[in-house]
Tab-separated table of C-alpha atoms in Angstrom:
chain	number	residue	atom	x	y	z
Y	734	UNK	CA	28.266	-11.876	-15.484
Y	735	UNK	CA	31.423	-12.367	-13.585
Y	736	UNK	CA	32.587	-15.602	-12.128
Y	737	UNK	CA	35.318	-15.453	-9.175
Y	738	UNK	CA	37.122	-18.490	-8.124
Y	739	UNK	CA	39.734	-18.688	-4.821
Y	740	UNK	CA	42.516	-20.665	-4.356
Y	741	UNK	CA	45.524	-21.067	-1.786
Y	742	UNK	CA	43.602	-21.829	1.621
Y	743	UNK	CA	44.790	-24.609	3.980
Y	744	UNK	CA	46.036	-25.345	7.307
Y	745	UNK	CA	49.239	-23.728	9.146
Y	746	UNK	CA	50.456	-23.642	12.137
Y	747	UNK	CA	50.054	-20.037	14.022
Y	748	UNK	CA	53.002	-17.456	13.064
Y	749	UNK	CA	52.873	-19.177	9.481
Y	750	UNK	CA	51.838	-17.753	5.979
Y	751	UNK	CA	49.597	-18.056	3.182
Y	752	UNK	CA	48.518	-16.814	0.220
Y	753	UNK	CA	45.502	-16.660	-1.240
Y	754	UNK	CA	44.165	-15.962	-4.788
Y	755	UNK	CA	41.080	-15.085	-6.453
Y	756	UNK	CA	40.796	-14.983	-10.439
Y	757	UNK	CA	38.207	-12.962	-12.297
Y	758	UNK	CA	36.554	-14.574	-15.202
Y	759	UNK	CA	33.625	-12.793	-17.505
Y	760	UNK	CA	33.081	-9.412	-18.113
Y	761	UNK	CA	34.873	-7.520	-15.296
Y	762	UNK	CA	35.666	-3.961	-15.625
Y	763	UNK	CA	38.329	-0.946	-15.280
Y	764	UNK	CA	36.381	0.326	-12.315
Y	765	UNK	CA	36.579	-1.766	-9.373
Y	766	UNK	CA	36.670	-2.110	-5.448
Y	767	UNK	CA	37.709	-5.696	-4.441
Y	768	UNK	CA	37.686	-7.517	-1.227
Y	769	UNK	CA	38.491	-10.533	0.881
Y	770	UNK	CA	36.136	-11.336	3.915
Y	771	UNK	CA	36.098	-14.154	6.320
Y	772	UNK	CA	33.515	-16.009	8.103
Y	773	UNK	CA	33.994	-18.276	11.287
Y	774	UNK	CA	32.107	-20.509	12.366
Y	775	UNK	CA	28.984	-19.104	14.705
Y	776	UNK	CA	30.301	-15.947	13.947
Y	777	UNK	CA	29.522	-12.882	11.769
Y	778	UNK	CA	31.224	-12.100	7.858
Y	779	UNK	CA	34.199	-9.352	8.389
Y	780	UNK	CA	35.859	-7.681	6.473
Y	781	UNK	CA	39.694	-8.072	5.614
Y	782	UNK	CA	40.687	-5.857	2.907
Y	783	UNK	CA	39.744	-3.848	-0.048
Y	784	UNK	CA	41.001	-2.868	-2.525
Y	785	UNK	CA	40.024	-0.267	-5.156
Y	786	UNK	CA	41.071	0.865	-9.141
Y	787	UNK	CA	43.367	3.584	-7.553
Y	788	UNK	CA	45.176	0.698	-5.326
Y	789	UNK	CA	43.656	2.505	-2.286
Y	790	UNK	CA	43.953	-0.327	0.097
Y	791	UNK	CA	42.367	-0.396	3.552
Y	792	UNK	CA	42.336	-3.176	6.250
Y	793	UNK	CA	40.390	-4.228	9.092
Y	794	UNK	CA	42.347	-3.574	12.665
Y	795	UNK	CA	42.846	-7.055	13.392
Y	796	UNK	CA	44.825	-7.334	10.389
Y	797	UNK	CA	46.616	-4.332	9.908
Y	798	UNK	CA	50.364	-4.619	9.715
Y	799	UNK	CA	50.238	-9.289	9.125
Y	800	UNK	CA	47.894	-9.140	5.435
Y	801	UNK	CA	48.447	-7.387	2.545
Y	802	UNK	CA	45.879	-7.168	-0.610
Y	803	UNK	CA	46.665	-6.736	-4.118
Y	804	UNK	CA	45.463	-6.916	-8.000
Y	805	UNK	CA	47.149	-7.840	-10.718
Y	806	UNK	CA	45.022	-6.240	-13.416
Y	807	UNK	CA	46.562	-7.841	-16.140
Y	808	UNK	CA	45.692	-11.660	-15.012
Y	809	UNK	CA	42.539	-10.525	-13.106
Y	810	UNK	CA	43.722	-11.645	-10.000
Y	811	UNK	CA	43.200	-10.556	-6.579
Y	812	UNK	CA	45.747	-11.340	-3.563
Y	813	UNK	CA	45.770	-11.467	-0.220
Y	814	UNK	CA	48.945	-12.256	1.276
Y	815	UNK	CA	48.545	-13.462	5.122
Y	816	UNK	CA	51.532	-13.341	7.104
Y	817	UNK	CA	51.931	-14.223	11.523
Y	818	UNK	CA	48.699	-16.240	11.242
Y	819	UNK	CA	46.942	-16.257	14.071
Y	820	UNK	CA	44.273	-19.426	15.380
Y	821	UNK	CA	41.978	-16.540	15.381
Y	822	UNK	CA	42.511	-15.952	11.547
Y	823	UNK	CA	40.899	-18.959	10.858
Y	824	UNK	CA	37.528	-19.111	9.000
Y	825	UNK	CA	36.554	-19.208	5.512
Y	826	UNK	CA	37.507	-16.380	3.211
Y	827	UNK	CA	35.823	-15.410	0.050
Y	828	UNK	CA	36.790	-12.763	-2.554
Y	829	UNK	CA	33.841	-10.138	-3.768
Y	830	UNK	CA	33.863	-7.253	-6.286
Y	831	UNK	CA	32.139	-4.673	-7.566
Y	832	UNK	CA	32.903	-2.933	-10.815
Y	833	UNK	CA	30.463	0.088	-10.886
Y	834	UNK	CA	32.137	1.923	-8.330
Y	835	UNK	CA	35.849	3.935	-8.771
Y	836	UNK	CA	36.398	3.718	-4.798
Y	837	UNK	CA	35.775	1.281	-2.229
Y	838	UNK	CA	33.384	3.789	-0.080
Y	839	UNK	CA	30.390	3.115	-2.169
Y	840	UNK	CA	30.965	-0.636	-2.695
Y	841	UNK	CA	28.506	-2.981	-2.646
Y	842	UNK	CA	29.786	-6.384	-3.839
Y	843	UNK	CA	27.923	-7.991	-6.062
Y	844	UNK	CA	29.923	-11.102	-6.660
Y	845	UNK	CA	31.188	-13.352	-4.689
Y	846	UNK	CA	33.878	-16.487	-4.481
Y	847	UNK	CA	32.791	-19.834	-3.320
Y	848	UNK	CA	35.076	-19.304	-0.724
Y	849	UNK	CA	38.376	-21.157	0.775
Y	850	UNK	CA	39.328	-22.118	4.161
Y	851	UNK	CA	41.737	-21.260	6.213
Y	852	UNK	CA	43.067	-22.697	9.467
Y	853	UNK	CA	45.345	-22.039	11.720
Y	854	UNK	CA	46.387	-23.961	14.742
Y	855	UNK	CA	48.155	-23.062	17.647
């Protein structure tokens, strides 16, 4: 069982950063695609980013070119670094993995973060 926990949301004003953070705890694995997604309110879950064992990243249009994902394998810890915020960026993001695939094309995330909110105002 595997047990992911986010930190690092909170409120920012629009062309601001944050970072947020998602530690792995139980018995993750070698193989791996992780990802953030958001949710607004009233509104579908998107994805962000993904991540996968390789470091193959890939991002969602919105967000190309402002986030950037990344693990650090050695603390279990995914990143997702959010840069020119936008008021539309703002929703609740949660962290998911799954760690019987090599590559993010066959992912289907298993576990899930509790997720942390983000908003930005303009």
């Amino acid at each position: 069982q595997v047990q992911l926990v986010e930190s690092g949301g909170g409120s920012v004003q629009a062309g601001g950063s944050l970072r947020l953070s998602c530690t792995a705890f139980g018995n993750t694995a070698s193989s791996y695609c992780m990802g953030w997604f958001r949710q607004a309110p009233g509104k579908e879950r998107e994805g962000v980013a993904t991540i996968s064992m390789f470091r193959i990243t890939s991002y969602a249009e919105s967000v190309k070119g402002r986030f950037t994902i990344s693990q650090d394998n050695a603390k279990n810890t995914l990143s997702l670094q959010m840069n020119s915020l936008k008021p539309e960026d703002t929703a609740m993001y949660y962290c998911a993995a799954d760690y019987r695939v090599r590559t993010c094309r066959t992912a289907d995330f298993a576990y899930w973060g509790q997720g942390t909110q983000v908003t930005v105002s303009s």
